[in-house]
MMTF fields as JSON, N, C-alpha, C and O atoms, coordinates in Angstrom:
{
  "mmtfVersion": "1.0.0",
  "mmtfProducer": "UNKNOWN",
  "numBonds": 335,
  "numAtoms": 336,
  "numGroups": 84,
  "numChains": 1,
  "numModels": 1,
  "chainsPerModel": [1],
  "groupsPerChain": [84],
  "chainIdList": ["A"],
  "bondAtomList": [4, 2, 8, 6, 12, 10, 16, 14, 20, 18, 24, 22, 28, 26, 32, 30, 36, 34, 40, 38, 44, 42, 48, 46, 52, 50, 56, 54, 60, 58, 64, 62, 68, 66, 72, 70, 76, 74, 80, 78, 84, 82, 88, 86, 92, 90, 96, 94, 100, 98, 104, 102, 108, 106, 112, 110, 116, 114, 120, 118, 124, 122, 128, 126, 132, 130, 136, 134, 140, 138, 144, 142, 148, 146, 152, 150, 156, 154, 160, 158, 164, 162, 168, 166, 172, 170, 176, 174, 180, 178, 184, 182, 188, 186, 192, 190, 196, 194, 200, 198, 204, 202, 208, 206, 212, 210, 216, 214, 220, 218, 224, 222, 228, 226, 232, 230, 236, 234, 240, 238, 244, 242, 248, 246, 252, 250, 256, 254, 260, 258, 264, 262, 268, 266, 272, 270, 276, 274, 280, 278, 284, 282, 288, 286, 292, 290, 296, 294, 300, 298, 304, 302, 308, 306, 312, 310, 316, 314, 320, 318, 324, 322, 328, 326, 332, 330],
  "bondOrderList": [1, 1, 1, 1, 1, 1, 1, 1, 1, 1, 1, 1, 1, 1, 1, 1, 1, 1, 1, 1, 1, 1, 1, 1, 1, 1, 1, 1, 1, 1, 1, 1, 1, 1, 1, 1, 1, 1, 1, 1, 1, 1, 1, 1, 1, 1, 1, 1, 1, 1, 1, 1, 1, 1, 1, 1, 1, 1, 1, 1, 1, 1, 1, 1, 1, 1, 1, 1, 1, 1, 1, 1, 1, 1, 1, 1, 1, 1, 1, 1, 1, 1, 1],
  "groupList": [{"groupName": "MET", "atomNameList": ["N", "CA", "C", "O"], "elementList": ["N", "C", "C", "O"], "formalChargeList": [0, 0, 0, 0], "bondAtomList": [1, 0, 2, 1, 3, 2], "bondOrderList": [1, 1, 2], "singleLetterCode": "M", "chemCompType": "L-PEPTIDE LINKING"}, {"groupName": "ILE", "atomNameList": ["N", "CA", "C", "O"], "elementList": ["N", "C", "C", "O"], "formalChargeList": [0, 0, 0, 0], "bondAtomList": [1, 0, 2, 1, 3, 2], "bondOrderList": [1, 1, 2], "singleLetterCode": "I", "chemCompType": "L-PEPTIDE LINKING"}, {"groupName": "GLN", "atomNameList": ["N", "CA", "C", "O"], "elementList": ["N", "C", "C", "O"], "formalChargeList": [0, 0, 0, 0], "bondAtomList": [1, 0, 2, 1, 3, 2], "bondOrderList": [1, 1, 2], "singleLetterCode": "Q", "chemCompType": "L-PEPTIDE LINKING"}, {"groupName": "ASP", "atomNameList": ["N", "CA", "C", "O"], "elementList": ["N", "C", "C", "O"], "formalChargeList": [0, 0, 0, 0], "bondAtomList": [1, 0, 2, 1, 3, 2], "bondOrderList": [1, 1, 2], "singleLetterCode": "D", "chemCompType": "L-PEPTIDE LINKING"}, {"groupName": "VAL", "atomNameList": ["N", "CA", "C", "O"], "elementList": ["N", "C", "C", "O"], "formalChargeList": [0, 0, 0, 0], "bondAtomList": [1, 0, 2, 1, 3, 2], "bondOrderList": [1, 1, 2], "singleLetterCode": "V", "chemCompType": "L-PEPTIDE LINKING"}, {"groupName": "LEU", "atomNameList": ["N", "CA", "C", "O"], "elementList": ["N", "C", "C", "O"], "formalChargeList": [0, 0, 0, 0], "bondAtomList": [1, 0, 2, 1, 3, 2], "bondOrderList": [1, 1, 2], "singleLetterCode": "L", "chemCompType": "L-PEPTIDE LINKING"}, {"groupName": "ASN", "atomNameList": ["N", "CA", "C", "O"], "elementList": ["N", "C", "C", "O"], "formalChargeList": [0, 0, 0, 0], "bondAtomList": [1, 0, 2, 1, 3, 2], "bondOrderList": [1, 1, 2], "singleLetterCode": "N", "chemCompType": "L-PEPTIDE LINKING"}, {"groupName": "ALA", "atomNameList": ["N", "CA", "C", "O"], "elementList": ["N", "C", "C", "O"], "formalChargeList": [0, 0, 0, 0], "bondAtomList": [1, 0, 2, 1, 3, 2], "bondOrderList": [1, 1, 2], "singleLetterCode": "A", "chemCompType": "L-PEPTIDE LINKING"}, {"groupName": "LYS", "atomNameList": ["N", "CA", "C", "O"], "elementList": ["N", "C", "C", "O"], "formalChargeList": [0, 0, 0, 0], "bondAtomList": [1, 0, 2, 1, 3, 2], "bondOrderList": [1, 1, 2], "singleLetterCode": "K", "chemCompType": "L-PEPTIDE LINKING"}, {"groupName": "GLU", "atomNameList": ["N", "CA", "C", "O"], "elementList": ["N", "C", "C", "O"], "formalChargeList": [0, 0, 0, 0], "bondAtomList": [1, 0, 2, 1, 3, 2], "bondOrderList": [1, 1, 2], "singleLetterCode": "E", "chemCompType": "L-PEPTIDE LINKING"}, {"groupName": "HIS", "atomNameList": ["N", "CA", "C", "O"], "elementList": ["N", "C", "C", "O"], "formalChargeList": [0, 0, 0, 0], "bondAtomList": [1, 0, 2, 1, 3, 2], "bondOrderList": [1, 1, 2], "singleLetterCode": "H", "chemCompType": "L-PEPTIDE LINKING"}, {"groupName": "SER", "atomNameList": ["N", "CA", "C", "O"], "elementList": ["N", "C", "C", "O"], "formalChargeList": [0, 0, 0, 0], "bondAtomList": [1, 0, 2, 1, 3, 2], "bondOrderList": [1, 1, 2], "singleLetterCode": "S", "chemCompType": "L-PEPTIDE LINKING"}, {"groupName": "ARG", "atomNameList": ["N", "CA", "C", "O"], "elementList": ["N", "C", "C", "O"], "formalChargeList": [0, 0, 0, 0], "bondAtomList": [1, 0, 2, 1, 3, 2], "bondOrderList": [1, 1, 2], "singleLetterCode": "R", "chemCompType": "L-PEPTIDE LINKING"}, {"groupName": "THR", "atomNameList": ["N", "CA", "C", "O"], "elementList": ["N", "C", "C", "O"], "formalChargeList": [0, 0, 0, 0], "bondAtomList": [1, 0, 2, 1, 3, 2], "bondOrderList": [1, 1, 2], "singleLetterCode": "T", "chemCompType": "L-PEPTIDE LINKING"}, {"groupName": "PHE", "atomNameList": ["N", "CA", "C", "O"], "elementList": ["N", "C", "C", "O"], "formalChargeList": [0, 0, 0, 0], "bondAtomList": [1, 0, 2, 1, 3, 2], "bondOrderList": [1, 1, 2], "singleLetterCode": "F", "chemCompType": "L-PEPTIDE LINKING"}],
  "groupTypeList": [0, 1, 2, 3, 4, 2, 5, 6, 2, 7, 2, 5, 1, 8, 7, 0, 9, 9, 6, 10, 7, 2, 7, 1, 8, 7, 0, 9, 4, 6, 10, 11, 6, 2, 0, 1, 11, 1, 2, 6, 12, 5, 5, 13, 0, 9, 9, 8, 10, 1, 2, 5, 1, 6, 13, 0, 9, 13, 6, 10, 7, 8, 8, 1, 11, 4, 4, 8, 7, 6, 2, 1, 13, 14, 10, 6, 12, 5, 9, 9, 0, 9, 12, 5],
  "groupIdList": [1, 2, 3, 4, 5, 6, 7, 8, 9, 10, 11, 12, 13, 14, 15, 16, 17, 18, 19, 20, 21, 22, 23, 24, 25, 26, 27, 28, 29, 30, 31, 32, 33, 34, 35, 36, 37, 38, 39, 40, 41, 42, 43, 44, 45, 46, 47, 48, 49, 50, 51, 52, 53, 54, 55, 56, 57, 58, 59, 60, 61, 62, 63, 64, 65, 66, 67, 68, 69, 70, 71, 72, 73, 74, 75, 76, 77, 78, 79, 80, 81, 82, 83, 84],
  "secStructList": [7, 2, 2, 2, 2, 2, 2, 2, 2, 2, 2, 2, 2, 2, 2, 2, 2, 2, 2, 2, 2, 2, 2, 2, 2, 2, 2, 2, 2, 2, 2, 2, 2, 2, 2, 2, 2, 2, 2, 2, 2, 2, 2, 2, 2, 2, 2, 2, 2, 2, 2, 2, 2, 2, 2, 2, 2, 2, 2, 2, 2, 2, 2, 2, 2, 2, 2, 2, 2, 2, 2, 2, 2, 2, 2, 2, 2, 2, 2, 2, 2, 2, 2, 7],
  "xCoordList": [110.74, 111.923, 111.563, 111.973, 110.797, 110.389, 109.511, 109.59, 108.664, 107.806, 108.634, 108.301, 109.722, 110.602, 111.247, 111.339, 111.686, 112.307, 111.283, 111.583, 110.077, 109.028, 108.674, 108.439, 108.638, 108.36, 109.467, 109.195, 110.692, 111.829, 111.8, 112.087, 111.454, 111.365, 110.246, 110.411, 109.123, 107.998, 108.379, 108.044, 109.074, 109.507, 110.516, 110.469, 111.424, 112.432, 111.76, 112.113, 110.801, 110.093, 109.339, 109.359, 108.676, 107.929, 108.867, 108.569, 110.011, 110.993, 111.527, 111.701, 111.787, 112.286, 111.242, 111.571, 109.976, 108.902, 108.773, 108.594, 108.863, 108.793, 109.979, 109.835, 111.147, 112.363, 112.217, 112.564, 111.7, 111.511, 110.521, 110.751, 109.442, 108.433, 109.028, 108.765, 109.834, 110.48, 111.467, 111.559, 112.197, 113.157, 112.43, 112.893, 111.3, 110.52, 110.003, 110.057, 109.496, 109.017, 110.148, 109.964, 111.313, 112.458, 112.844, 113.159, 112.82, 113.158, 112.127, 112.482, 110.857, 109.806, 109.974, 109.834, 110.277, 110.492, 111.708, 111.671, 112.779, 113.994, 113.72, 114.164, 112.99, 112.656, 111.803, 112.03, 110.836, 109.977, 110.797, 110.599, 111.706, 112.569, 113.461, 113.679, 113.969, 114.806, 113.991, 114.48, 112.76, 111.909, 111.607, 111.616, 111.343, 111.088, 112.32, 112.214, 113.488, 114.745, 114.948, 115.337, 114.683, 114.832, 113.848, 114.207, 112.605, 111.607, 112.022, 111.848, 112.572, 113.03, 114.178, 114.226, 115.104, 116.218, 115.711, 116.195, 114.741, 114.173, 113.481, 113.603, 112.751, 112.098, 113.129, 112.95, 114.214, 115.28, 115.9, 116.14, 116.158, 116.729, 115.77, 116.194, 114.478, 113.48, 113.436, 113.359, 113.485, 113.481, 114.716, 114.617, 115.878, 117.102, 117.011, 117.462, 116.435, 116.276, 115.377, 115.679, 114.28, 113.358, 114.064, 113.913, 114.838, 115.575, 116.579, 116.731, 117.255, 118.235, 117.55, 118.04, 116.422, 115.681, 115.236, 115.359, 114.719, 114.282, 115.446, 115.302, 116.6, 117.79, 118.213, 118.536, 118.206, 118.592, 117.622, 118.041, 116.337, 115.341, 115.517, 115.398, 115.801, 116.025, 117.254, 117.22, 118.345, 119.575, 119.359, 119.869, 118.605, 118.333, 117.524, 117.802, 116.529, 115.705, 116.552, 116.371, 117.478, 118.36, 119.24, 119.432, 119.774, 120.641, 119.857, 120.358, 118.635, 117.8, 117.538, 117.563, 117.288, 117.043, 118.264, 118.135, 119.447, 120.694, 120.89, 121.264, 120.644, 120.8, 119.837, 120.216, 118.597, 117.623, 118.05, 117.925, 118.554, 119.021, 120.191, 120.275, 121.096, 122.24, 121.777, 122.335, 120.769, 120.234, 119.63, 119.831, 118.895, 118.281, 119.372, 119.296, 120.389, 121.494, 122.185, 122.461, 122.462, 123.117, 122.252, 122.749, 120.955, 120.042, 119.998, 119.999, 119.962, 119.946, 121.227, 121.183, 122.358, 123.636, 123.697, 124.206, 123.169, 123.144, 122.3, 122.675, 121.18, 120.321, 121.031, 120.917, 121.772, 122.529, 123.567, 123.744, 124.253, 125.288, 124.679, 125.281, 123.491, 122.84, 122.412, 122.393, 122.072, 121.672, 122.868, 122.719, 124.031, 125.218, 125.692, 126.679],
  "yCoordList": [90.843, 91.528, 92.92, 93.28, 93.685, 95.017, 94.885, 95.692, 93.841, 93.634, 93.309, 93.739, 92.544, 92.222, 93.49, 93.662, 94.365, 95.625, 96.479, 97.054, 96.55, 97.336, 96.75, 97.489, 95.4, 94.738, 95.025, 95.324, 94.937, 95.23, 96.683, 96.97, 97.591, 99.009, 99.216, 99.961, 98.556, 98.686, 98.128, 98.725, 96.992, 96.402, 97.317, 97.509, 97.873, 98.78, 100.026, 100.469, 100.585, 101.776, 101.446, 102.217, 100.296, 99.892, 99.715, 100.161, 99.056, 98.854, 100.192, 100.374, 101.125, 102.446, 103.201, 103.864, 103.091, 103.756, 103.183, 103.929, 101.864, 101.223, 101.632, 101.917, 101.653, 102.07, 103.505, 103.822, 104.352, 105.758, 105.892, 106.666, 105.151, 105.203, 104.741, 105.337, 103.673, 103.177, 104.209, 104.409, 104.855, 105.875, 107.046, 107.577, 107.447, 108.548, 108.161, 108.967, 106.925, 106.467, 106.464, 106.894, 105.98, 105.944, 107.356, 107.593, 108.286, 109.673, 110.271, 111.015, 109.952, 110.466, 109.923, 110.659, 108.619, 108.017, 108.653, 108.985, 108.819, 109.428, 110.856, 111.264, 111.603, 112.983, 113.006, 113.823, 112.122, 112.04, 111.727, 112.338, 110.782, 110.425, 111.595, 111.829, 112.316, 113.48, 114.55, 115.178, 114.759, 115.762, 115.362, 116.206, 114.081, 113.602, 113.812, 114.232, 113.518, 113.703, 115.175, 115.498, 116.051, 117.496, 117.95, 118.722, 117.467, 117.839, 117.36, 118.074, 116.147, 115.623, 116.459, 116.741, 116.854, 117.696, 119.044, 119.576, 119.599, 120.891, 120.777, 121.666, 119.677, 119.476, 119.349, 119.901, 118.616, 118.47, 119.826, 120.152, 120.614, 121.939, 122.818, 123.567, 122.725, 123.515, 123.108, 123.961, 121.791, 121.314, 121.818, 122.258, 121.754, 122.238, 123.739, 124.231, 124.453, 125.9, 126.214, 127.107, 125.488, 125.692, 125.377, 126.108, 124.286, 123.928, 125.02, 125.368, 125.551, 126.609, 127.852, 128.461, 128.219, 129.391, 129.163, 130.051, 127.966, 127.664, 127.742, 128.275, 127.213, 127.263, 128.709, 129.098, 129.497, 130.905, 131.653, 132.467, 131.378, 132.04, 131.631, 132.459, 130.35, 129.867, 130.528, 131.006, 130.556, 131.188, 132.672, 133.205, 133.329, 134.754, 134.974, 135.888, 134.127, 134.25, 134.031, 134.722, 133.071, 132.82, 134.03, 134.419, 134.623, 135.798, 136.958, 137.666, 137.155, 138.226, 137.968, 138.895, 136.719, 136.361, 136.658, 137.167, 136.339, 136.604, 138.113, 138.582, 138.863, 140.321, 140.907, 141.779, 140.431, 140.94, 140.592, 141.41, 139.375, 138.973, 139.847, 140.255, 140.138, 141.008, 142.421, 143.064, 142.898, 144.23, 144.279, 145.241, 143.232, 143.178, 143.143, 143.849, 142.306, 142.218, 143.575, 144.025, 144.221, 145.529, 146.546, 147.323, 146.528, 147.459, 147.219, 148.168, 145.963, 145.633, 146.09, 146.621, 145.892, 146.318, 147.832, 148.395, 148.471, 149.934, 150.452, 151.414, 149.814, 150.206, 149.968, 150.771, 148.85, 148.561, 149.644, 150.123, 150.017, 151.046, 152.377, 153.118, 152.691, 153.953, 153.973, 155.025, 152.804, 152.719, 152.904, 153.367, 152.556, 152.665, 154.062, 154.325],
  "zCoordList": [108.897, 109.378, 109.938, 111.041, 109.162, 109.624, 110.864, 111.791, 110.861, 112.027, 113.26, 114.364, 113.077, 114.201, 114.765, 115.981, 113.877, 114.304, 115.054, 116.101, 114.504, 115.15, 116.515, 117.471, 116.602, 117.866, 118.871, 120.033, 118.43, 119.303, 119.777, 120.939, 118.875, 119.255, 120.285, 121.25, 120.069, 120.995, 122.361, 123.384, 122.393, 123.658, 124.353, 125.568, 123.561, 124.117, 124.7, 125.793, 123.977, 124.463, 125.744, 126.704, 125.752, 126.952, 128.139, 129.246, 127.901, 128.973, 129.475, 130.68, 128.569, 128.957, 129.78, 130.764, 129.361, 130.107, 131.518, 132.48, 131.637, 132.945, 133.813, 135.002, 133.191, 133.888, 134.395, 135.533, 133.526, 133.867, 135.024, 135.953, 134.969, 136.035, 137.359, 138.403, 137.317, 138.542, 139.095, 140.306, 138.193, 138.627, 139.286, 140.295, 138.719, 139.298, 140.679, 141.608, 140.824, 142.126, 143.153, 144.291, 142.743, 143.661, 144.084, 145.25, 143.149, 143.477, 144.424, 145.338, 144.212, 145.099, 146.519, 147.495, 146.622, 147.94, 148.614, 149.799, 147.848, 148.394, 148.861, 149.934, 148.051, 148.415, 149.681, 150.573, 149.754, 150.93, 152.182, 153.232, 152.06, 153.193, 153.6, 154.789, 152.629, 152.943, 153.661, 154.6, 153.227, 153.872, 155.313, 156.208, 155.537, 156.894, 157.762, 158.915, 157.203, 157.939, 158.301, 159.423, 157.352, 157.606, 158.683, 159.572, 158.598, 159.602, 160.99, 161.978, 161.061, 162.348, 162.903, 164.1, 162.024, 162.486, 162.961, 163.96, 162.252, 162.671, 164.02, 164.863, 164.226, 165.518, 166.635, 167.72, 166.361, 167.355, 167.67, 168.832, 166.628, 166.844, 167.642, 168.522, 167.332, 168.052, 169.527, 170.41, 169.786, 171.173, 171.918, 173.063, 171.268, 171.909, 172.159, 173.193, 171.219, 171.365, 172.551, 173.342, 172.677, 173.805, 175.119, 176.099, 175.143, 176.361, 176.725, 177.896, 175.722, 175.964, 176.531, 177.482, 175.941, 176.438, 177.882, 178.725, 178.158, 179.531, 180.507, 181.607, 180.11, 180.97, 181.206, 182.328, 180.135, 180.269, 181.179, 182.002, 181.033, 181.886, 183.347, 184.25, 183.57, 184.94, 185.534, 186.668, 184.77, 185.255, 185.537, 186.523, 184.67, 184.856, 186.135, 186.911, 186.337, 187.545, 188.795, 189.798, 188.739, 189.885, 190.158, 191.31, 189.092, 189.265, 189.859, 190.733, 189.391, 189.945, 191.423, 192.233, 191.772, 193.167, 194.028, 195.141, 193.513, 194.255, 194.408, 195.483, 193.354, 193.425, 194.455, 195.237, 194.456, 195.431, 196.854, 197.766, 197.035, 198.369, 198.795, 199.953, 197.865, 198.182, 198.521, 199.409, 197.82, 198.099, 199.51, 200.251, 199.86, 201.199, 202.269, 203.274, 202.034, 202.995, 203.132, 204.245, 202.008, 202.024, 202.769, 203.584, 202.478, 203.117, 204.641, 205.425, 205.037, 206.468, 207.151, 208.261, 206.504, 207.09, 207.183, 208.152, 206.162, 206.169, 207.336, 208.006, 207.565, 208.699, 210.026, 210.951, 210.116, 211.345, 211.591, 212.711, 210.505, 210.643, 211.056, 211.833, 210.545, 210.884, 212.355, 212.993, 212.875, 214.299, 215.211, 216.342, 214.744, 215.605, 215.719, 216.406]
}
């Protein structure tokens, strides 16, 4: 009888240890997957940030080009007026 109880306790402990090990593995896999997901989101955000910066730089360059063209036009008109 005592041996049966001890055997049952040993089986229960072994089952609990196996259960615990499986739970730890599942948590590690879940954590790993979450980290990969976070890294992917960060990469996406970084790519969008780079695209935004490139767009802003392009728009800024276009505006500078327009301002320079307007300055040249203004300067040319001013010279025309001075000749008259």
